[in-house]
Amino acid sequence: MRIAEKEFQSNFGERLKLFRKSMKLTQAEMAEKVGMSLKGYQGNERGVASPSAMLVDSCVDLGVNSNWLLTGKGDMLLKDAGVEKHQGPRKAEAVMSDRQKFVPKDDNGIGARLFTARNHLNYTQGEIAERLGMSTKGYQHNEKSYSIPNALTLVFFVQRGFSARWLLTGQGEMLASSESNELLAEPSPLEAQVNDNKEKIKTLWECARDMNIAIDCLRKMHERTRQPLIKRVWDWVFGNNIKA
């Protein structure tokens, strides 16, 4: 299922505006601090432009909690008193330095961390690209550090338990801790149902292996919910009075 891009952009823009106002800055002043044009920044705040990971990282430098900015969860401001904050407009060389951090010549950039996170989830590049509503080639460029990923790509991984701080900087643990300020996203209703019915689902997988049913076919079963067989399996797993 694709992430709702327009809804995300709108919510991100509202949080960006709240953060700017908490610092008592005008849009022009904020744009200077994050190294953007005024028009470009205004587009992000209005929710009509797709924010980049660089914008999120620049806001973190100013003291915002990346998890809150991306998802609305946790506190707005970082609790780490040692975070270095920009006191004035960012110079061109500082912005270029940030870009090199995201698209470096070595394997220490955000692209390498996206690669690590994707493999941890056992997703293909095409599967993630489809969920993000982008081309496979576009996502591949993110992983190869040919281009800077947008914030929606970060949200995809944060919602699956990865630390926003680790994705942006490589610092800290890869997986977010429930004890930290970067809380895991709440499971969806479907995920909650699956968690409550693991034994039945495990039985299904065991039966499938016994019948030599290809795993790839099973993964596609949810896309055929209108077929009577799939409906019977679904109803049995989730207890809709259908006998297995």
PDB file of C-alpha atoms in Angstrom:
ATOM      1  CA  MET A   1       0.000   0.000   0.000  1.00  0.00           C
ATOM      2  CA  ARG A   2       1.349   3.392  -0.960  1.00  0.00           C
ATOM      3  CA  ILE A   3       1.974   6.083   1.618  1.00  0.00           C
ATOM      4  CA  ALA A   4      -0.454   8.999   1.166  1.00  0.00           C
ATOM      5  CA  GLU A   5       1.979  11.569  -0.230  1.00  0.00           C
ATOM      6  CA  LYS A   6      -0.318  14.611  -0.234  1.00  0.00           C
ATOM      7  CA  GLU A   7      -1.461  13.952   3.319  1.00  0.00           C
ATOM      8  CA  PHE A   8       2.134  13.534   4.464  1.00  0.00           C
ATOM      9  CA  GLN A   9       3.243  16.763   2.775  1.00  0.00           C
ATOM     10  CA  SER A  10       0.391  18.684   4.391  1.00  0.00           C
ATOM     11  CA  ASN A  11       1.082  17.302   7.875  1.00  0.00           C
ATOM     12  CA  PHE A  12       4.831  17.808   7.467  1.00  0.00           C
ATOM     13  CA  GLY A  13       4.238  21.420   6.433  1.00  0.00           C
ATOM     14  CA  GLU A  14       2.111  22.078   9.506  1.00  0.00           C
ATOM     15  CA  ARG A  15       4.778  20.662  11.810  1.00  0.00           C
ATOM     16  CA  LEU A  16       7.487  22.609  10.000  1.00  0.00           C
ATOM     17  CA  LYS A  17       5.491  25.792  10.556  1.00  0.00           C
ATOM     18  CA  LEU A  18       5.006  24.995  14.251  1.00  0.00           C
ATOM     19  CA  PHE A  19       8.732  24.440  14.658  1.00  0.00           C
ATOM     20  CA  ARG A  20       9.587  27.699  12.864  1.00  0.00           C
ATOM     21  CA  LYS A  21       7.175  29.662  15.035  1.00  0.00           C
ATOM     22  CA  SER A  22       8.599  28.052  18.173  1.00  0.00           C
ATOM     23  CA  MET A  23      11.926  29.657  17.215  1.00  0.00           C
ATOM     24  CA  LYS A  24      10.199  32.987  16.459  1.00  0.00           C
ATOM     25  CA  LEU A  25      11.556  33.095  12.914  1.00  0.00           C
ATOM     26  CA  THR A  26      10.032  34.456   9.727  1.00  0.00           C
ATOM     27  CA  GLN A  27       9.842  32.205   6.680  1.00  0.00           C
ATOM     28  CA  ALA A  28      12.703  34.152   5.111  1.00  0.00           C
ATOM     29  CA  GLU A  29      14.885  33.690   8.191  1.00  0.00           C
ATOM     30  CA  MET A  30      14.074  29.985   8.370  1.00  0.00           C
ATOM     31  CA  ALA A  31      14.821  29.544   4.669  1.00  0.00           C
ATOM     32  CA  GLU A  32      18.260  31.094   5.204  1.00  0.00           C
ATOM     33  CA  LYS A  33      18.988  28.844   8.153  1.00  0.00           C
ATOM     34  CA  VAL A  34      18.168  25.649   6.244  1.00  0.00           C
ATOM     35  CA  GLY A  35      19.937  26.800   3.075  1.00  0.00           C
ATOM     36  CA  MET A  36      16.871  27.058   0.828  1.00  0.00           C
ATOM     37  CA  SER A  37      15.284  29.730  -1.320  1.00  0.00           C
ATOM     38  CA  LEU A  38      12.310  31.473   0.251  1.00  0.00           C
ATOM     39  CA  LYS A  39       9.975  30.132  -2.441  1.00  0.00           C
ATOM     40  CA  GLY A  40      11.261  26.593  -1.984  1.00  0.00           C
ATOM     41  CA  TYR A  41      10.825  26.739   1.773  1.00  0.00           C
ATOM     42  CA  GLN A  42       7.329  28.217   1.500  1.00  0.00           C
ATOM     43  CA  GLY A  43       6.314  25.334  -0.764  1.00  0.00           C
ATOM     44  CA  ASN A  44       7.318  22.855   1.933  1.00  0.00           C
ATOM     45  CA  GLU A  45       5.504  24.742   4.659  1.00  0.00           C
ATOM     46  CA  ARG A  46       2.320  24.972   2.570  1.00  0.00           C
ATOM     47  CA  GLY A  47       2.486  21.244   1.884  1.00  0.00           C
ATOM     48  CA  VAL A  48       2.665  21.600  -1.893  1.00  0.00           C
ATOM     49  CA  ALA A  49       6.281  20.451  -2.298  1.00  0.00           C
ATOM     50  CA  SER A  50       7.976  17.198  -1.369  1.00  0.00           C
ATOM     51  CA  PRO A  51      10.452  17.865   1.472  1.00  0.00           C
ATOM     52  CA  SER A  52      13.922  16.396   1.138  1.00  0.00           C
ATOM     53  CA  ALA A  53      15.963  14.493   3.689  1.00  0.00           C
ATOM     54  CA  MET A  54      18.398  17.428   3.654  1.00  0.00           C
ATOM     55  CA  LEU A  55      15.654  19.752   4.921  1.00  0.00           C
ATOM     56  CA  VAL A  56      14.880  17.332   7.753  1.00  0.00           C
ATOM     57  CA  ASP A  57      18.569  17.101   8.638  1.00  0.00           C
ATOM     58  CA  SER A  58      18.942  20.897   8.602  1.00  0.00           C
ATOM     59  CA  CYS A  59      15.983  21.213  10.975  1.00  0.00           C
ATOM     60  CA  VAL A  60      17.571  18.621  13.268  1.00  0.00           C
ATOM     61  CA  ASP A  61      20.641  20.866  13.397  1.00  0.00           C
ATOM     62  CA  LEU A  62      18.308  23.603  14.618  1.00  0.00           C
ATOM     63  CA  GLY A  63      17.029  21.383  17.425  1.00  0.00           C
ATOM     64  CA  VAL A  64      13.925  19.594  16.128  1.00  0.00           C
ATOM     65  CA  ASN A  65      13.248  15.926  16.848  1.00  0.00           C
ATOM     66  CA  SER A  66      13.415  14.216  13.442  1.00  0.00           C
ATOM     67  CA  ASN A  67      10.866  11.584  14.455  1.00  0.00           C
ATOM     68  CA  TRP A  68       8.345  14.277  15.422  1.00  0.00           C
ATOM     69  CA  LEU A  69       8.934  16.217  12.205  1.00  0.00           C
ATOM     70  CA  LEU A  70       8.447  13.095  10.084  1.00  0.00           C
ATOM     71  CA  THR A  71       5.612  11.370  11.947  1.00  0.00           C
ATOM     72  CA  GLY A  72       4.241  13.715  14.620  1.00  0.00           C
ATOM     73  CA  LYS A  73       5.258  11.270  17.369  1.00  0.00           C
ATOM     74  CA  GLY A  74       7.331  12.245  20.389  1.00  0.00           C
ATOM     75  CA  ASP A  75       8.387  15.716  21.520  1.00  0.00           C
ATOM     76  CA  MET A  76       8.971  18.553  19.078  1.00  0.00           C
ATOM     77  CA  LEU A  77      12.425  19.449  20.364  1.00  0.00           C
ATOM     78  CA  LEU A  78      15.475  17.294  20.913  1.00  0.00           C
ATOM     79  CA  LYS A  79      16.362  16.626  24.521  1.00  0.00           C
ATOM     80  CA  ASP A  80      20.084  16.444  23.759  1.00  0.00           C
ATOM     81  CA  ALA A  81      21.459  19.724  25.064  1.00  0.00           C
ATOM     82  CA  GLY A  82      24.661  19.139  23.137  1.00  0.00           C
ATOM     83  CA  VAL A  83      23.059  19.489  19.706  1.00  0.00           C
ATOM     84  CA  GLU A  84      24.826  22.162  17.702  1.00  0.00           C
ATOM     85  CA  LYS A  85      22.400  24.765  16.372  1.00  0.00           C
ATOM     86  CA  HIS A  86      22.923  27.192  13.512  1.00  0.00           C
ATOM     87  CA  GLN A  87      22.849  30.739  14.796  1.00  0.00           C
ATOM     88  CA  GLY A  88      22.788  32.528  11.460  1.00  0.00           C
ATOM     89  CA  PRO A  89      22.197  32.060   7.721  1.00  0.00           C
ATOM     90  CA  ARG A  90      23.884  29.026   6.226  1.00  0.00           C
ATOM     91  CA  LYS A  91      26.693  29.755   3.827  1.00  0.00           C
ATOM     92  CA  ALA A  92      26.909  28.108   0.428  1.00  0.00           C
ATOM     93  CA  GLU A  93      29.861  25.952   1.517  1.00  0.00           C
ATOM     94  CA  ALA A  94      27.855  24.667   4.503  1.00  0.00           C
ATOM     95  CA  VAL A  95      24.976  23.649   2.238  1.00  0.00           C
ATOM     96  CA  MET A  96      27.424  21.932  -0.134  1.00  0.00           C
ATOM     97  CA  SER A  97      28.937  20.097   2.836  1.00  0.00           C
ATOM     98  CA  ASP A  98      25.482  18.822   3.770  1.00  0.00           C
ATOM     99  CA  ARG A  99      24.897  17.607   0.226  1.00  0.00           C
ATOM    100  CA  GLN A 100      28.200  15.738   0.236  1.00  0.00           C
ATOM    101  CA  LYS A 101      27.129  14.083   3.489  1.00  0.00           C
ATOM    102  CA  PHE A 102      24.054  12.675   1.745  1.00  0.00           C
ATOM    103  CA  VAL A 103      25.691  11.818  -1.580  1.00  0.00           C
ATOM    104  CA  PRO A 104      29.308  11.010  -0.593  1.00  0.00           C
ATOM    105  CA  LYS A 105      31.906   9.294  -2.716  1.00  0.00           C
ATOM    106  CA  ASP A 106      32.276   6.493  -0.163  1.00  0.00           C
ATOM    107  CA  ASP A 107      29.711   4.095   1.340  1.00  0.00           C
ATOM    108  CA  ASN A 108      28.927   6.157   4.435  1.00  0.00           C
ATOM    109  CA  GLY A 109      25.985   8.152   3.093  1.00  0.00           C
ATOM    110  CA  ILE A 110      22.252   7.827   3.512  1.00  0.00           C
ATOM    111  CA  GLY A 111      22.028   5.663   0.384  1.00  0.00           C
ATOM    112  CA  ALA A 112      24.092   2.932   2.038  1.00  0.00           C
ATOM    113  CA  ARG A 113      21.806   3.042   5.077  1.00  0.00           C
ATOM    114  CA  LEU A 114      18.702   2.770   2.884  1.00  0.00           C
ATOM    115  CA  PHE A 115      20.300  -0.306   1.304  1.00  0.00           C
ATOM    116  CA  THR A 116      20.956  -1.815   4.748  1.00  0.00           C
ATOM    117  CA  ALA A 117      17.426  -1.068   5.976  1.00  0.00           C
ATOM    118  CA  ARG A 118      15.806  -2.482   2.836  1.00  0.00           C
ATOM    119  CA  ASN A 119      17.745  -5.724   3.102  1.00  0.00           C
ATOM    120  CA  HIS A 120      16.815  -5.955   6.775  1.00  0.00           C
ATOM    121  CA  LEU A 121      13.152  -5.884   5.690  1.00  0.00           C
ATOM    122  CA  ASN A 122      13.742  -8.334   2.810  1.00  0.00           C
ATOM    123  CA  TYR A 123      12.174  -5.956   0.288  1.00  0.00           C
ATOM    124  CA  THR A 124      13.283  -5.561  -3.306  1.00  0.00           C
ATOM    125  CA  GLN A 125      13.997  -2.091  -4.664  1.00  0.00           C
ATOM    126  CA  GLY A 126      10.934  -2.404  -6.875  1.00  0.00           C
ATOM    127  CA  GLU A 127       8.644  -3.256  -3.947  1.00  0.00           C
ATOM    128  CA  ILE A 128       9.728  -0.193  -1.983  1.00  0.00           C
ATOM    129  CA  ALA A 129       9.518   2.047  -5.046  1.00  0.00           C
ATOM    130  CA  GLU A 130       5.939   0.876  -5.641  1.00  0.00           C
ATOM    131  CA  ARG A 131       4.948   1.653  -2.054  1.00  0.00           C
ATOM    132  CA  LEU A 132       6.511   5.100  -2.336  1.00  0.00           C
ATOM    133  CA  GLY A 133       4.829   5.813  -5.665  1.00  0.00           C
ATOM    134  CA  MET A 134       8.127   6.334  -7.480  1.00  0.00           C
ATOM    135  CA  SER A 135      10.006   4.561 -10.245  1.00  0.00           C
ATOM    136  CA  THR A 136      12.384   1.739  -9.391  1.00  0.00           C
ATOM    137  CA  LYS A 137      15.169   3.683 -11.087  1.00  0.00           C
ATOM    138  CA  GLY A 138      14.414   6.710  -8.919  1.00  0.00           C
ATOM    139  CA  TYR A 139      14.702   4.664  -5.743  1.00  0.00           C
ATOM    140  CA  GLN A 140      17.857   2.965  -7.016  1.00  0.00           C
ATOM    141  CA  HIS A 141      19.414   6.411  -7.434  1.00  0.00           C
ATOM    142  CA  ASN A 142      18.656   7.089  -3.759  1.00  0.00           C
ATOM    143  CA  GLU A 143      20.466   3.931  -2.673  1.00  0.00           C
ATOM    144  CA  LYS A 144      23.402   4.600  -4.980  1.00  0.00           C
ATOM    145  CA  SER A 145      23.652   8.169  -3.620  1.00  0.00           C
ATOM    146  CA  TYR A 146      23.043   9.625  -7.076  1.00  0.00           C
ATOM    147  CA  SER A 147      20.185  11.671  -5.618  1.00  0.00           C
ATOM    148  CA  ILE A 148      18.979  12.842  -2.214  1.00  0.00           C
ATOM    149  CA  PRO A 149      15.934  10.910  -0.944  1.00  0.00           C
ATOM    150  CA  ASN A 150      12.793  12.774   0.001  1.00  0.00           C
ATOM    151  CA  ALA A 151      11.368  12.779   3.510  1.00  0.00           C
ATOM    152  CA  LEU A 152       8.614  10.340   2.533  1.00  0.00           C
ATOM    153  CA  THR A 153      11.264   7.679   1.951  1.00  0.00           C
ATOM    154  CA  LEU A 154      12.498   8.222   5.502  1.00  0.00           C
ATOM    155  CA  VAL A 155       8.934   7.890   6.815  1.00  0.00           C
ATOM    156  CA  PHE A 156       8.561   4.522   5.083  1.00  0.00           C
ATOM    157  CA  PHE A 157      11.459   3.119   7.101  1.00  0.00           C
ATOM    158  CA  VAL A 158      10.658   4.973  10.338  1.00  0.00           C
ATOM    159  CA  GLN A 159       7.159   3.450  10.274  1.00  0.00           C
ATOM    160  CA  ARG A 160       8.830   0.041  10.135  1.00  0.00           C
ATOM    161  CA  GLY A 161      10.917   0.594  13.237  1.00  0.00           C
ATOM    162  CA  PHE A 162      14.089   2.271  11.971  1.00  0.00           C
ATOM    163  CA  SER A 163      15.608   5.226  13.768  1.00  0.00           C
ATOM    164  CA  ALA A 164      15.218   8.525  11.913  1.00  0.00           C
ATOM    165  CA  ARG A 165      18.463   9.713  13.492  1.00  0.00           C
ATOM    166  CA  TRP A 166      20.347   6.656  12.213  1.00  0.00           C
ATOM    167  CA  LEU A 167      18.911   7.035   8.713  1.00  0.00           C
ATOM    168  CA  LEU A 168      19.927  10.697   8.553  1.00  0.00           C
ATOM    169  CA  THR A 169      23.330  10.575  10.214  1.00  0.00           C
ATOM    170  CA  GLY A 170      24.379   6.968  10.791  1.00  0.00           C
ATOM    171  CA  GLN A 171      24.580   7.712  14.517  1.00  0.00           C
ATOM    172  CA  GLY A 172      22.941   5.623  17.220  1.00  0.00           C
ATOM    173  CA  GLU A 173      21.160   2.301  16.826  1.00  0.00           C
ATOM    174  CA  MET A 174      19.638   1.269  13.506  1.00  0.00           C
ATOM    175  CA  LEU A 175      16.336   0.275  15.114  1.00  0.00           C
ATOM    176  CA  ALA A 176      14.416   2.771  17.216  1.00  0.00           C
ATOM    177  CA  SER A 177      13.919   1.958  20.877  1.00  0.00           C
ATOM    178  CA  SER A 178      10.544   2.377  22.558  1.00  0.00           C
ATOM    179  CA  GLU A 179      12.470   3.939  25.438  1.00  0.00           C
ATOM    180  CA  SER A 180      13.926   6.649  23.226  1.00  0.00           C
ATOM    181  CA  ASN A 181      12.283   9.750  21.853  1.00  0.00           C
ATOM    182  CA  GLU A 182      11.934   8.008  18.498  1.00  0.00           C
ATOM    183  CA  LEU A 183       8.917   5.838  19.185  1.00  0.00           C
ATOM    184  CA  LEU A 184       7.882   3.031  16.891  1.00  0.00           C
ATOM    185  CA  ALA A 185       4.773   3.656  14.855  1.00  0.00           C
ATOM    186  CA  GLU A 186       1.583   2.086  16.155  1.00  0.00           C
ATOM    187  CA  PRO A 187       0.668  -1.110  14.273  1.00  0.00           C
ATOM    188  CA  SER A 188      -2.132  -0.844  11.751  1.00  0.00           C
ATOM    189  CA  PRO A 189      -5.408  -2.704  12.457  1.00  0.00           C
ATOM    190  CA  LEU A 190      -4.346  -5.412  10.000  1.00  0.00           C
ATOM    191  CA  GLU A 191      -0.922  -5.774  11.650  1.00  0.00           C
ATOM    192  CA  ALA A 192      -2.617  -6.072  15.037  1.00  0.00           C
ATOM    193  CA  GLN A 193      -4.880  -8.833  13.710  1.00  0.00           C
ATOM    194  CA  VAL A 194      -1.900 -10.674  12.273  1.00  0.00           C
ATOM    195  CA  ASN A 195      -0.055 -10.423  15.598  1.00  0.00           C
ATOM    196  CA  ASP A 196      -3.088 -11.858  17.400  1.00  0.00           C
ATOM    197  CA  ASN A 197      -3.367 -14.797  14.999  1.00  0.00           C
ATOM    198  CA  LYS A 198       0.240 -15.851  14.534  1.00  0.00           C
ATOM    199  CA  GLU A 199      -0.434 -19.503  15.336  1.00  0.00           C
ATOM    200  CA  LYS A 200      -3.106 -19.840  12.655  1.00  0.00           C
ATOM    201  CA  ILE A 201      -0.927 -18.052  10.133  1.00  0.00           C
ATOM    202  CA  LYS A 202       2.001 -20.301  11.053  1.00  0.00           C
ATOM    203  CA  THR A 203      -0.245 -23.304  10.380  1.00  0.00           C
ATOM    204  CA  LEU A 204      -1.113 -21.880   6.973  1.00  0.00           C
ATOM    205  CA  TRP A 205       2.552 -21.553   6.078  1.00  0.00           C
ATOM    206  CA  GLU A 206       3.273 -25.105   7.230  1.00  0.00           C
ATOM    207  CA  CYS A 207       0.402 -26.428   5.119  1.00  0.00           C
ATOM    208  CA  ALA A 208       1.649 -24.426   2.174  1.00  0.00           C
ATOM    209  CA  ARG A 209       5.124 -25.907   2.453  1.00  0.00           C
ATOM    210  CA  ASP A 210       3.663 -29.418   2.701  1.00  0.00           C
ATOM    211  CA  MET A 211       1.708 -28.784  -0.486  1.00  0.00           C
ATOM    212  CA  ASN A 212       4.772 -27.313  -2.220  1.00  0.00           C
ATOM    213  CA  ILE A 213       3.019 -24.011  -2.818  1.00  0.00           C
ATOM    214  CA  ALA A 214       5.511 -21.367  -3.939  1.00  0.00           C
ATOM    215  CA  ILE A 215       6.169 -18.620  -1.408  1.00  0.00           C
ATOM    216  CA  ASP A 216       5.813 -16.005  -4.140  1.00  0.00           C
ATOM    217  CA  CYS A 217       2.265 -17.192  -4.790  1.00  0.00           C
ATOM    218  CA  LEU A 218       1.392 -16.851  -1.115  1.00  0.00           C
ATOM    219  CA  ARG A 219       2.704 -13.307  -1.046  1.00  0.00           C
ATOM    220  CA  LYS A 220       0.301 -12.400  -3.822  1.00  0.00           C
ATOM    221  CA  MET A 221      -2.703 -13.990  -2.167  1.00  0.00           C
ATOM    222  CA  HIS A 222      -3.773 -10.767  -0.453  1.00  0.00           C
ATOM    223  CA  GLU A 223      -4.164  -9.145  -3.871  1.00  0.00           C
ATOM    224  CA  ARG A 224      -6.852 -11.662  -4.801  1.00  0.00           C
ATOM    225  CA  THR A 225      -9.219 -11.221  -1.888  1.00  0.00           C
ATOM    226  CA  ARG A 226     -12.261 -11.548  -4.137  1.00  0.00           C
ATOM    227  CA  GLN A 227     -11.522 -15.167  -4.892  1.00  0.00           C
ATOM    228  CA  PRO A 228     -13.644 -17.537  -2.776  1.00  0.00           C
ATOM    229  CA  LEU A 229     -10.666 -19.576  -1.608  1.00  0.00           C
ATOM    230  CA  ILE A 230      -8.801 -16.553  -0.310  1.00  0.00           C
ATOM    231  CA  LYS A 231     -11.949 -15.282   1.391  1.00  0.00           C
ATOM    232  CA  ARG A 232     -12.359 -18.590   3.205  1.00  0.00           C
ATOM    233  CA  VAL A 233      -8.727 -18.528   4.372  1.00  0.00           C
ATOM    234  CA  TRP A 234      -9.059 -14.899   5.473  1.00  0.00           C
ATOM    235  CA  ASP A 235     -12.294 -15.547   7.364  1.00  0.00           C
ATOM    236  CA  TRP A 236     -10.818 -18.589   9.069  1.00  0.00           C
ATOM    237  CA  VAL A 237      -7.692 -16.721  10.199  1.00  0.00           C
ATOM    238  CA  PHE A 238      -9.659 -13.781  11.571  1.00  0.00           C
ATOM    239  CA  GLY A 239     -12.541 -15.793  13.036  1.00  0.00           C
ATOM    240  CA  ASN A 240     -15.501 -14.941  10.822  1.00  0.00           C
ATOM    241  CA  ASN A 241     -17.344 -18.203  11.577  1.00  0.00           C
ATOM    242  CA  ILE A 242     -15.841 -20.124   8.674  1.00  0.00           C
ATOM    243  CA  LYS A 243     -14.460 -23.582   9.369  1.00  0.00           C
ATOM    244  CA  ALA A 244     -11.035 -24.359   7.961  1.00  0.00           C
TER     245      ALA A 244
END
